[in-house]
Tab-separated table of C-alpha atoms in Angstrom:
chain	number	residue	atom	x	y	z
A	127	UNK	CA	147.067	80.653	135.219
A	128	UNK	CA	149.600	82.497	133.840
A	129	UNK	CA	153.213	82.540	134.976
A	130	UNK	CA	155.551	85.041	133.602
A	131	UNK	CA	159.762	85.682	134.431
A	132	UNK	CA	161.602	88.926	133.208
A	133	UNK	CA	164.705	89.551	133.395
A	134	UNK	CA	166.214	92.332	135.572
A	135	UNK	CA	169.508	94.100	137.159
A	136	UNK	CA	167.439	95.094	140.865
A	137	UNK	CA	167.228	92.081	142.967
A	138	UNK	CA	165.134	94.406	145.314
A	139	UNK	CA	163.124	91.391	147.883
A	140	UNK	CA	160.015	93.639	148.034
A	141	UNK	CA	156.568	91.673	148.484
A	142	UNK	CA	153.965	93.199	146.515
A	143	UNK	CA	151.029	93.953	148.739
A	144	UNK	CA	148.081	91.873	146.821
A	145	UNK	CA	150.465	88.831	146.392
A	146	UNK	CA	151.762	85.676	148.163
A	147	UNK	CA	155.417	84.752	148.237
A	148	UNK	CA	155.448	80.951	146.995
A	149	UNK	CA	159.156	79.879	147.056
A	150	UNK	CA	159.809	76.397	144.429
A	151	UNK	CA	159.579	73.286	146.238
A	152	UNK	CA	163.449	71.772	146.658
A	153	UNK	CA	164.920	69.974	143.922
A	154	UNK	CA	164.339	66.304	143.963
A	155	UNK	CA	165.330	64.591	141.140
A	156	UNK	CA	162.554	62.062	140.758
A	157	UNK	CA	159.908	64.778	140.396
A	158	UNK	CA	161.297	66.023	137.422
A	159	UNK	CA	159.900	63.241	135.714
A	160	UNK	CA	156.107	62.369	134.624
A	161	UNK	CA	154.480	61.223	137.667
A	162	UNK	CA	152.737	58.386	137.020
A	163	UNK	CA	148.805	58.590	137.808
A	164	UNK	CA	147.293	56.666	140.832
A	165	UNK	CA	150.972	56.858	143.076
A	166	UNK	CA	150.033	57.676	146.268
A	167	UNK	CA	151.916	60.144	148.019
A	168	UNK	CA	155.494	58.599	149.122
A	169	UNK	CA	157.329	58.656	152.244
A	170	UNK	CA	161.462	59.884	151.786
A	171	UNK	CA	163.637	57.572	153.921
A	172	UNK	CA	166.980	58.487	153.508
A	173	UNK	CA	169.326	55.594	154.862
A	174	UNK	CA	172.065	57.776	156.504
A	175	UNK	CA	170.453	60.947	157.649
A	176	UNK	CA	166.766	62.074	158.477
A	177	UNK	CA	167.229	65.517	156.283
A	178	UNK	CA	168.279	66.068	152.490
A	179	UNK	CA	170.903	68.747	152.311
A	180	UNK	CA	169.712	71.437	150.864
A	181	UNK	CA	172.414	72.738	147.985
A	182	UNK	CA	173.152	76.285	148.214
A	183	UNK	CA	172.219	78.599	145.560
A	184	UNK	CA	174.592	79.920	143.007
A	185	UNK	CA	172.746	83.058	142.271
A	186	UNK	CA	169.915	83.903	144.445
A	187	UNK	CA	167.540	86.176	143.081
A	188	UNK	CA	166.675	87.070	146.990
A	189	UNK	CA	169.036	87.778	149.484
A	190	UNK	CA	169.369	88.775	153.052
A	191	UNK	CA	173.261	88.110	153.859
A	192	UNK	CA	172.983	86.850	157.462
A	193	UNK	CA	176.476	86.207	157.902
A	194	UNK	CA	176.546	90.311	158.228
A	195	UNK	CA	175.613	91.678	161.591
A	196	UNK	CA	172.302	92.905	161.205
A	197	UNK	CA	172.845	96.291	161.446
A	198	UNK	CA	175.549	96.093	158.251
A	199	UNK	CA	172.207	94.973	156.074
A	200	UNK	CA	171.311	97.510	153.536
A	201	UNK	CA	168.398	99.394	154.843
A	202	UNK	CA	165.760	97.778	153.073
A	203	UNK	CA	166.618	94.615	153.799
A	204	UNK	CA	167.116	94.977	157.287
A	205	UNK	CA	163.367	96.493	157.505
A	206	UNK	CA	162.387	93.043	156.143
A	207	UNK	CA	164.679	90.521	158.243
A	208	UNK	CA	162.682	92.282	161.025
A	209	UNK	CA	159.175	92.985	159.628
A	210	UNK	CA	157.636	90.369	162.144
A	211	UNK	CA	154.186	90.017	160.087
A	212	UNK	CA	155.992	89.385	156.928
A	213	UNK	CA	158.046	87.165	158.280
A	214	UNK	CA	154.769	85.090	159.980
A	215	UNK	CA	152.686	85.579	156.862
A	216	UNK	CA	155.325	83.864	154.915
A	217	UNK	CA	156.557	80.906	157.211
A	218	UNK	CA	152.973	80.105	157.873
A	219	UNK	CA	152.770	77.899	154.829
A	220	UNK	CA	155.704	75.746	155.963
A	221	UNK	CA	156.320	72.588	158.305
A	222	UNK	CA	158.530	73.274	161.226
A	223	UNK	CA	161.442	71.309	159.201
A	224	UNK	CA	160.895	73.414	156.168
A	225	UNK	CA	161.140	76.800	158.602
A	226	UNK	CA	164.771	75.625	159.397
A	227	UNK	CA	165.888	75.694	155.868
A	228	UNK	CA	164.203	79.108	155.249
A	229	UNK	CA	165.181	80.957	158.185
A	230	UNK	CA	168.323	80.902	156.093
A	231	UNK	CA	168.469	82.828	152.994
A	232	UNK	CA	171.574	81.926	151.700
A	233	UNK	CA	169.080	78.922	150.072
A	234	UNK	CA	166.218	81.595	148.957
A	235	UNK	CA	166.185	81.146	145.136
A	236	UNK	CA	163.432	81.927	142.624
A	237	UNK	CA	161.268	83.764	144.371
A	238	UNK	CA	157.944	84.577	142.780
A	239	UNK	CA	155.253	86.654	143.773
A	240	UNK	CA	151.300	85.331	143.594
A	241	UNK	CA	148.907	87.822	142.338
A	242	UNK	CA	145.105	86.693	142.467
A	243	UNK	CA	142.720	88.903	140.653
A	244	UNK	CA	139.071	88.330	139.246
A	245	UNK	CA	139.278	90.694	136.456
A	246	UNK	CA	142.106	91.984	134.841
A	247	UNK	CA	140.822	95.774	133.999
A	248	UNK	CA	138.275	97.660	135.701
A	249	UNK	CA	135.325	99.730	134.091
A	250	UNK	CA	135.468	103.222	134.274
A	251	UNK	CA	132.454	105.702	134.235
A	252	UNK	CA	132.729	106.032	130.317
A	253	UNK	CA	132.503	102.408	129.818
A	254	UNK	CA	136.247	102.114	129.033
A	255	UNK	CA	138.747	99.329	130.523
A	256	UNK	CA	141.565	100.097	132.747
A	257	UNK	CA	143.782	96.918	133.059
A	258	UNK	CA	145.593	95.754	135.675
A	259	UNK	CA	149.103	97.721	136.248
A	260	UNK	CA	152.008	94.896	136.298
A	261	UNK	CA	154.569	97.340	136.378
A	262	UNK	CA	155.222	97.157	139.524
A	263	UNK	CA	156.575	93.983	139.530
A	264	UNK	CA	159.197	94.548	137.348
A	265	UNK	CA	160.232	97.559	139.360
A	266	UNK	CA	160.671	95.466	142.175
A	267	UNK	CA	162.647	93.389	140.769
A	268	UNK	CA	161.597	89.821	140.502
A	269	UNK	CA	162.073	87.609	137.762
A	270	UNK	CA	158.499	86.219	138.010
A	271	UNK	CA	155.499	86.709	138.706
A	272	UNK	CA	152.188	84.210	138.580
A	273	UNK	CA	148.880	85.655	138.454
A	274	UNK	CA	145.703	84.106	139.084
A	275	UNK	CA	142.722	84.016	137.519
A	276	UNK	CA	140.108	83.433	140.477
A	277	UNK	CA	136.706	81.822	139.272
A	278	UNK	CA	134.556	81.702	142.135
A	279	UNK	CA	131.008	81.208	142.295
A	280	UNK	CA	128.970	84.390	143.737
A	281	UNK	CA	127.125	83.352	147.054
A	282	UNK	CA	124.219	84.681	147.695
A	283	UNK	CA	122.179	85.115	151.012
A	284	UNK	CA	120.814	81.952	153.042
A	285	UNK	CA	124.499	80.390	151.628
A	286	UNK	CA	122.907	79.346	148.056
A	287	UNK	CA	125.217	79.599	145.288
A	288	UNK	CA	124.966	82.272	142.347
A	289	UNK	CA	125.270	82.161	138.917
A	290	UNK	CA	128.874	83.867	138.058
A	291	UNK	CA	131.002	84.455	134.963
A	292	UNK	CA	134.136	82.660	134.528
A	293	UNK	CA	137.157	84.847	134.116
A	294	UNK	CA	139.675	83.953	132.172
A	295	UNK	CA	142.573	86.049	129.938
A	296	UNK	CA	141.469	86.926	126.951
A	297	UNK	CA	143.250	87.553	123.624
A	298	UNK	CA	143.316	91.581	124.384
A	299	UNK	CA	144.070	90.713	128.211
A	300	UNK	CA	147.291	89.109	126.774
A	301	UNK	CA	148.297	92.079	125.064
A	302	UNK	CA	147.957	94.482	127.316
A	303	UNK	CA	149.815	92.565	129.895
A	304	UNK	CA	152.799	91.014	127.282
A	305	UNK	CA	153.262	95.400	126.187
A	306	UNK	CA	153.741	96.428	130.272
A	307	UNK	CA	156.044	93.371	130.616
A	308	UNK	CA	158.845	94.640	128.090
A	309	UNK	CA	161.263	92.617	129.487
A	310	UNK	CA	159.355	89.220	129.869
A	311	UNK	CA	161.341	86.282	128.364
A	312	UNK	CA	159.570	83.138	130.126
A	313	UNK	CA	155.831	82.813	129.704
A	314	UNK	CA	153.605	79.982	130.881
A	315	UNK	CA	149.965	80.010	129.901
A	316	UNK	CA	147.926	77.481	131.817
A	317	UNK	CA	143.576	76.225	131.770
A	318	UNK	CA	143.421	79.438	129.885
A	319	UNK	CA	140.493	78.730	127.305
A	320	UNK	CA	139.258	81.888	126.136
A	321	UNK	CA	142.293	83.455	124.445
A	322	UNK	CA	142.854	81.806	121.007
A	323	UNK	CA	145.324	81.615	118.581
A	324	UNK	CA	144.685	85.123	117.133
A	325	UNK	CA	145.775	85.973	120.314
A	326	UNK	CA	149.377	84.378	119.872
A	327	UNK	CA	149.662	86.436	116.638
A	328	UNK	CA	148.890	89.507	118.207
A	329	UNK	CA	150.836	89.322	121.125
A	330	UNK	CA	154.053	87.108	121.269
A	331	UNK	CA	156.956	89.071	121.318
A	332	UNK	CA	160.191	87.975	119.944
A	333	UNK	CA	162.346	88.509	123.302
A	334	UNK	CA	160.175	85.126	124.523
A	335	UNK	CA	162.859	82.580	125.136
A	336	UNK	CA	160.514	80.138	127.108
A	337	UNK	CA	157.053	79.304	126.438
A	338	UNK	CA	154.949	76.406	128.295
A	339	UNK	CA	151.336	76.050	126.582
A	340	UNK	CA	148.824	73.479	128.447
A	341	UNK	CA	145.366	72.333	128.910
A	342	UNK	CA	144.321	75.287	126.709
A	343	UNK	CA	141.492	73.897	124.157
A	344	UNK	CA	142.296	76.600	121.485
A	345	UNK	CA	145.419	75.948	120.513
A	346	UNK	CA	146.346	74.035	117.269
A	347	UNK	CA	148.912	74.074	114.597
A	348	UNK	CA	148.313	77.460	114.272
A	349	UNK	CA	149.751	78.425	117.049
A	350	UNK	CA	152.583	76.262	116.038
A	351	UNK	CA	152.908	78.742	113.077
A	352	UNK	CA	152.572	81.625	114.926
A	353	UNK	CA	155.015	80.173	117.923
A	354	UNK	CA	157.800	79.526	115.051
A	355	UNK	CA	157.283	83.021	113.280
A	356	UNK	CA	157.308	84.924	116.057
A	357	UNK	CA	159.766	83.708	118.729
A	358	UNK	CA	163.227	83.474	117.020
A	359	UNK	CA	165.032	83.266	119.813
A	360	UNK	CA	162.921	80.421	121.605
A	361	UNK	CA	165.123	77.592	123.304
A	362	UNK	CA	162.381	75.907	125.311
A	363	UNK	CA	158.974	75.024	124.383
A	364	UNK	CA	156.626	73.065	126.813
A	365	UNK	CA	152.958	72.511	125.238
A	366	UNK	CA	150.296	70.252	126.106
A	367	UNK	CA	147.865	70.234	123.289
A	368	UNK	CA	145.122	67.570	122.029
A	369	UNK	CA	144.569	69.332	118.541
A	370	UNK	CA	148.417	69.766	117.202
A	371	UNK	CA	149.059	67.341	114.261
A	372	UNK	CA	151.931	66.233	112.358
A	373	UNK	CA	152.132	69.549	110.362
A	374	UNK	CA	152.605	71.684	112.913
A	375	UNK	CA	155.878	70.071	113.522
A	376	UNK	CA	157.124	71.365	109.947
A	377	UNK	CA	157.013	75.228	111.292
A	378	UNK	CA	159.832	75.415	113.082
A	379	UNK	CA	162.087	77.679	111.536
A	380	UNK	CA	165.953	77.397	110.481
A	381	UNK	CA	166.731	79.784	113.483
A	382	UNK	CA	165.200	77.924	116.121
A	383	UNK	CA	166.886	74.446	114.864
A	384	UNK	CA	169.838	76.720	116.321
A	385	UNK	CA	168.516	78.122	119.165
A	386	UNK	CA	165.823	75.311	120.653
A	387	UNK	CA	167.096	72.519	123.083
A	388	UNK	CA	164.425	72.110	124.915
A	389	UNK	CA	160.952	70.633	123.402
A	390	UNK	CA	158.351	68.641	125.336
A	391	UNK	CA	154.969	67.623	123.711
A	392	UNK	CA	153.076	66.282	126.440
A	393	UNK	CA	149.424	64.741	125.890
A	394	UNK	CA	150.126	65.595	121.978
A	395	UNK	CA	147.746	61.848	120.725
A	396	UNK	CA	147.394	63.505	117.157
A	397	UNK	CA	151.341	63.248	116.535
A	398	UNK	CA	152.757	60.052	114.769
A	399	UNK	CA	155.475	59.025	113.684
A	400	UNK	CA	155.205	61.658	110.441
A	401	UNK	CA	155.470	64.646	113.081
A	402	UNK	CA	158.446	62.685	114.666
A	403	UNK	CA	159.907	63.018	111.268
A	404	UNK	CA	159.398	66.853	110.976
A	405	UNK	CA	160.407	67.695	114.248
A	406	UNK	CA	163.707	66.214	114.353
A	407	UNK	CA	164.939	67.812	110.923
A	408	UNK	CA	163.712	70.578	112.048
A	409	UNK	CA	164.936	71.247	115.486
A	410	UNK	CA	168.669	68.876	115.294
A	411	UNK	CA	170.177	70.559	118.246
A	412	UNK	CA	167.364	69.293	120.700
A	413	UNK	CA	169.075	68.313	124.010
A	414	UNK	CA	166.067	67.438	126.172
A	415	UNK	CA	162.574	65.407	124.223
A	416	UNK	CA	159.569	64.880	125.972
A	417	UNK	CA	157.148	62.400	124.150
A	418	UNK	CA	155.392	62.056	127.070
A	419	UNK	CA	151.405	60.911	126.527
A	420	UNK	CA	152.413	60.654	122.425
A	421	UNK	CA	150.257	57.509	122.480
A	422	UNK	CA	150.498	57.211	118.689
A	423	UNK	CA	154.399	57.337	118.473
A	424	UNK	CA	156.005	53.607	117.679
A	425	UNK	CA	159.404	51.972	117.436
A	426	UNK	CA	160.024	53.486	114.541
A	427	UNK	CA	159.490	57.159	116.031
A	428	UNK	CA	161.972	56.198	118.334
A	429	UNK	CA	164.636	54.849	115.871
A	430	UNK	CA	164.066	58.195	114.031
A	431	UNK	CA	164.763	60.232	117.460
A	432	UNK	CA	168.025	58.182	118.036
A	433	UNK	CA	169.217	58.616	114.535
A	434	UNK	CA	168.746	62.492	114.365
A	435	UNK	CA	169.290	63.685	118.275
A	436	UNK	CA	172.535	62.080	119.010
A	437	UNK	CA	173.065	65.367	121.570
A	438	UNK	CA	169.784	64.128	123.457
A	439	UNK	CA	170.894	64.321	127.229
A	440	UNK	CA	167.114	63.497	128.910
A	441	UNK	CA	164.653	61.728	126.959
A	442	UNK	CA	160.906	61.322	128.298
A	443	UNK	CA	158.696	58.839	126.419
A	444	UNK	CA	156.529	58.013	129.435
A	445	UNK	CA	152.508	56.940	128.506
A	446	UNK	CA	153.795	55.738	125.193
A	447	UNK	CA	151.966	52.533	125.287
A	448	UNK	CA	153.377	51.275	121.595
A	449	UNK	CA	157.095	51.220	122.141
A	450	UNK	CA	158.680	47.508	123.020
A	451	UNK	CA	162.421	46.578	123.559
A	452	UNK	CA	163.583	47.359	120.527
A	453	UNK	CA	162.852	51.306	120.893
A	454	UNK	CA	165.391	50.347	123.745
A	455	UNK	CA	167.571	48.949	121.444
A	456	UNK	CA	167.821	52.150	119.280
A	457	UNK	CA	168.267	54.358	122.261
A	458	UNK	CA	171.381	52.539	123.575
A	459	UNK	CA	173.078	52.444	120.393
A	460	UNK	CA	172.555	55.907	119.077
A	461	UNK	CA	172.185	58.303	122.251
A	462	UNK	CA	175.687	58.111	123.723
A	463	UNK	CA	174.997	60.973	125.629
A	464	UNK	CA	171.652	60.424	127.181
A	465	UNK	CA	171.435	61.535	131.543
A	466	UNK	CA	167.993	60.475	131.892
A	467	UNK	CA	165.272	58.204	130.359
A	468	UNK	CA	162.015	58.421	131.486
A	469	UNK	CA	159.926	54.784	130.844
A	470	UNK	CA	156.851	55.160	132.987
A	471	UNK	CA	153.698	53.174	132.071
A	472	UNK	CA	155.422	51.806	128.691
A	473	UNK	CA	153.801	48.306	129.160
A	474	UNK	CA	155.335	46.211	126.520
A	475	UNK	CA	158.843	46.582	127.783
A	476	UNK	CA	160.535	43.793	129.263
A	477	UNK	CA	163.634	42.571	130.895
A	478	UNK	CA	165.238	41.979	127.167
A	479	UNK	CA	164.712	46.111	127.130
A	480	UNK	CA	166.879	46.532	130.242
A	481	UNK	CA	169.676	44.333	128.490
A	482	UNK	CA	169.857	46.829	126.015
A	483	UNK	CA	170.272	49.840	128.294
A	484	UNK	CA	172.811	48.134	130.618
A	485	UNK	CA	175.451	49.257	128.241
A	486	UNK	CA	174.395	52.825	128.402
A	487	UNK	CA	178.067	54.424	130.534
A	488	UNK	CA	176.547	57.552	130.855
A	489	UNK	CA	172.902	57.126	132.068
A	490	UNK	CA	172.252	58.832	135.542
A	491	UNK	CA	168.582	58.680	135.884
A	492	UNK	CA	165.952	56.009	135.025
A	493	UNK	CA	161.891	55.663	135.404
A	494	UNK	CA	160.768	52.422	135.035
A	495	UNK	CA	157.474	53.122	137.119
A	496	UNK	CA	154.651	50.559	136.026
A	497	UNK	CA	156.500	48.771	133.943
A	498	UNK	CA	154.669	45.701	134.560
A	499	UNK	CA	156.548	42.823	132.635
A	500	UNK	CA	159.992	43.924	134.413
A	501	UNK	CA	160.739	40.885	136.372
A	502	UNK	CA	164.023	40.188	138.507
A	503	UNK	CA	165.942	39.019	135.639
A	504	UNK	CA	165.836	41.996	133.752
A	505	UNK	CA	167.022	43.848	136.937
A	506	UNK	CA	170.236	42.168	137.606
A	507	UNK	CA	171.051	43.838	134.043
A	508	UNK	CA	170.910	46.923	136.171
A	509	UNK	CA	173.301	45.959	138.843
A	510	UNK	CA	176.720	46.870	136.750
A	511	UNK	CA	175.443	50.226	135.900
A	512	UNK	CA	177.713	52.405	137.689
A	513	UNK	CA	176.768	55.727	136.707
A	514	UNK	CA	173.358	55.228	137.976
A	515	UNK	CA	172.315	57.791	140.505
A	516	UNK	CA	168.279	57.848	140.464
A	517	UNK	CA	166.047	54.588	139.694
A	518	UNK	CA	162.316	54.318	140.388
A	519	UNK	CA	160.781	51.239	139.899
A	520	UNK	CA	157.265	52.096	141.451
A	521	UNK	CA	154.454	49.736	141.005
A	522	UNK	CA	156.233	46.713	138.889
A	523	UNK	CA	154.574	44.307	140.007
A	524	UNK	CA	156.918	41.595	138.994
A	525	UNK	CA	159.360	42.502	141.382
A	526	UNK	CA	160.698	40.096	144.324
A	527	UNK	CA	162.136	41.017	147.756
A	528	UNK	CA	165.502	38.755	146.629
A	529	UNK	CA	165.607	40.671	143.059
A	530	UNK	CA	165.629	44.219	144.594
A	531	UNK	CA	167.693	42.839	147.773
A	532	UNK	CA	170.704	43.174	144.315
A	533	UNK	CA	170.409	46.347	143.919
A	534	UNK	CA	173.214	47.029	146.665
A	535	UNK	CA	175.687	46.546	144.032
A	536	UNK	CA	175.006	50.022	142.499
A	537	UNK	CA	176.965	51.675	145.741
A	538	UNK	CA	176.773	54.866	144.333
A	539	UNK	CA	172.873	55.164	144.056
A	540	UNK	CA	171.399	58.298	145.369
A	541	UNK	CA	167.680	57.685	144.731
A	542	UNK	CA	165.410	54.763	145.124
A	543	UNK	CA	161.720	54.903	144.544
A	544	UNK	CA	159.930	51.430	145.454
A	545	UNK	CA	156.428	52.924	146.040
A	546	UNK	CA	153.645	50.154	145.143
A	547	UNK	CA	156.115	47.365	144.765
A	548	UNK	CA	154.325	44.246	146.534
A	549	UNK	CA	158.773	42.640	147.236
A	550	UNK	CA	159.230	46.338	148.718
A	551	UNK	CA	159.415	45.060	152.493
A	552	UNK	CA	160.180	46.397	155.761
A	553	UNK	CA	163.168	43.867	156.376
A	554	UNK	CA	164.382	45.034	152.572
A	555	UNK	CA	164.029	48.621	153.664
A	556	UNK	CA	166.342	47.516	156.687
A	557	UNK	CA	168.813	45.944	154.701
A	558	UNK	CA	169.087	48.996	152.525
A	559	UNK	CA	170.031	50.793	155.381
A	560	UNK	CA	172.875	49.187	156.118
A	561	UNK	CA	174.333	48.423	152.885
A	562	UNK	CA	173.039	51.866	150.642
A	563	UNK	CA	173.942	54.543	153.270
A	564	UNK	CA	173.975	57.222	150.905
A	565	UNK	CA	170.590	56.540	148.829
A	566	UNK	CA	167.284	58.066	150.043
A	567	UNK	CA	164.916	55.267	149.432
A	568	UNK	CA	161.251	56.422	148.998
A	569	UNK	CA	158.301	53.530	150.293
């Protein structure tokens, strides 16, 4: 899969005709963390109301101005507000709840169009390749687009099922499609296995700001190198790779210690604490760290991170089964400015830990989920946190009806996330009710 933004001036709301409108699901804070494996999907109870507000948004990249009398829309979008199959081919997808909240554009934000294909050129008579034209996404306007590799197995008459090809990009599929999108600054490059690292060489292009890299088996530290050479101006890096070592987190040049805040190395088991060292001389300015699945990383990666990153504001070291309290420890004295700290499935912390992060004034968000020494000790630690907006402590098993029954005192609490915890009862739900009336609490 890849997923691609550019940036443009038109903000036309055209629908190309071989794609699917997907609109981004709303913003909930407690997905923007790692969700932990095995969590079954929750149920959102919010105390005081049965909707979420939904926040305007500041910029919409599609809009339909409905506070104008229809016949005051522009042309164009007037044809649209009343192009009756559009309008069922797109609200099709959504619950009667969601329709509500769409009907009303003034929330429309991000939209991206879905392009499935099988191939990406076509054969002509002489036995040349034509490839896909993109261009008309950019002359339409949008920001993004995704397209869609489809690998689908042939099926034959009688219902048996053919041998078929799997389709994937390739490294001259990338280029082709990275020189008609001139203007593409976010690219995301998903389960694509047959382009390689060549391929990176050949076809970054130094207007890249974002990249996100995952579950693609070719990529190494060489694409590290090629990455750090060839995307100056790169302030966001997302990659999920099994093969990059310690070395590749030496590349990063002196420009993109300047320009990168965002780095998250998800799944990355060959990095230790060595790469830990590299990265954060490297890139000092980092403002969001994602460790997340760094199984090798150890207190002393942490103490590193806290020493170096003091303008960390979200921190992710979920599935980092060798970090204790005292990684805590390190993270409440150095990282003054830390929002968020994501903890899921780090098994050796205990309530000791959550002494340590009780002095944290600024924290906002925290992910305990499976945490299973937390006990209700280490919660009441918790209680005079007053900044604390978000807290999920799914699946601790430790966990009594009378030790969550405290965490009433945090009034201002906006999010609660008690999935899988055995003291999570009906008569505590109740309570909540009536003494958190602005948290959503999710069962």
């Amino acid at each position: 899969m890849l997923n691609m933004s550019t940036p443009s001036e038109l903000k036309s709301p055209c629908v190309p005709r071989n794609g699917m409108v997907k609109l981004p699901p709303q913003p909930n804070g407690l997905g923007s963390a790692s969700i932990t494996k095995g969590t079954p999907a929750a149920k959102n109870r919010l105390c005081q109301s049965s909707s979420v507000p939904v926040p305007p948004s500041p910029s919409p990249s599609l809009h339909l101005p409905l506070t104008l009398p229809l016949a005051l829309l522009p042309p164009l979008e007037r044809q649209l507000a009343l192009d009756e199959k559009l309008l069922n081919r797109l609200l099709w997808y959504f619950t009667t709840a969601e329709k509500k909240v769409l009907y009303q554009s003034k929330f429309w934000e991000g939209v991206t169009p879905i392009l499935h294909a099988k191939e990406l050129y076509a054969l002509l008579p002489g036995g040349d390749k034509e490839f896909v034209s993109l261009q008309a996404f950019a002359l339409r306007g949008f920001q993004a687009f995704c397209l869609f590799i489809d690998k689908l197995p042939l099926i034959q008459e009688g219902g048996e099922v053919g041998q078929s090809e799997e389709v994937t990009i390739t490294d001259a599929g990338l280029e082709v499609m990275l020189e008609q999108m001139q203007g593409l600054m976010h690219l995301e490059l998903a389960g694509c296995n047959d382009f390689t690292e060549a391929g990176l060489w050949s076809s970054l292009n130094a207007r890249l700001t974002s990249l996100s890299v995952s579950d693609c088996i070719n990529v190494a530290d060489d694409a590290i190198a090629a990455i750090s050479q060839l995307l100056p101006n790169l302030s966001e890096l997302s990659l999920q790779a099994y093969h990059v070592t310690d070395t590749a987190m030496a590349y990063f040049t002196a420009k993109q210690g300047y320009t990168t805040h965002t780095l998250r190395l998800h799944s990355c088991w060959e990095i230790t604490n060595h790469g830990v060292v590299n990265m954060v001389h490297s890139l000092p300015n980092l403002t969001a760290l994602s460790l997340s699945g760094c199984s090798k990383i150890t207190d002393d990666g942490v103490e590193l991170v806290a020493e170096n990153l003091r303008k960390l504001r979200s921190l992710d070291l979920s599935w980092c089964p060798r970090i204790t309290d005292m990684a805590l420890e390190y993270i409440a004295c150095d990282l003054h400015k830390l929002e968020e700290l994501v903890l899921d499935r780090c098994v050796r912390i205990t309530d000791t830990g959550l002494g340590y992060l009780s002095t944290m004034s600024s924290l906002r968000s925290l992910y305990l989920r499976w945490c299973c020494q937390v006990q209700d000790f280490g919660l009441q630690h918790l209680f005079g946190m007053r900044s604390l907006r978000l807290l999920s402590l799914a699946g601790c098993p430790l966990l009594t009806t009378t030790g969550l029954s405290g965490l009433i005192q945090i009034q201002d609490l906006e999010e609660l996330e008690l999935t899988n915890c055995p003291g999570a009862t009906a008569e505590l739900f109740k309570y909540y009710s009536q003494h958190l009336t602005r948290c959503m609490v999710i069962e």
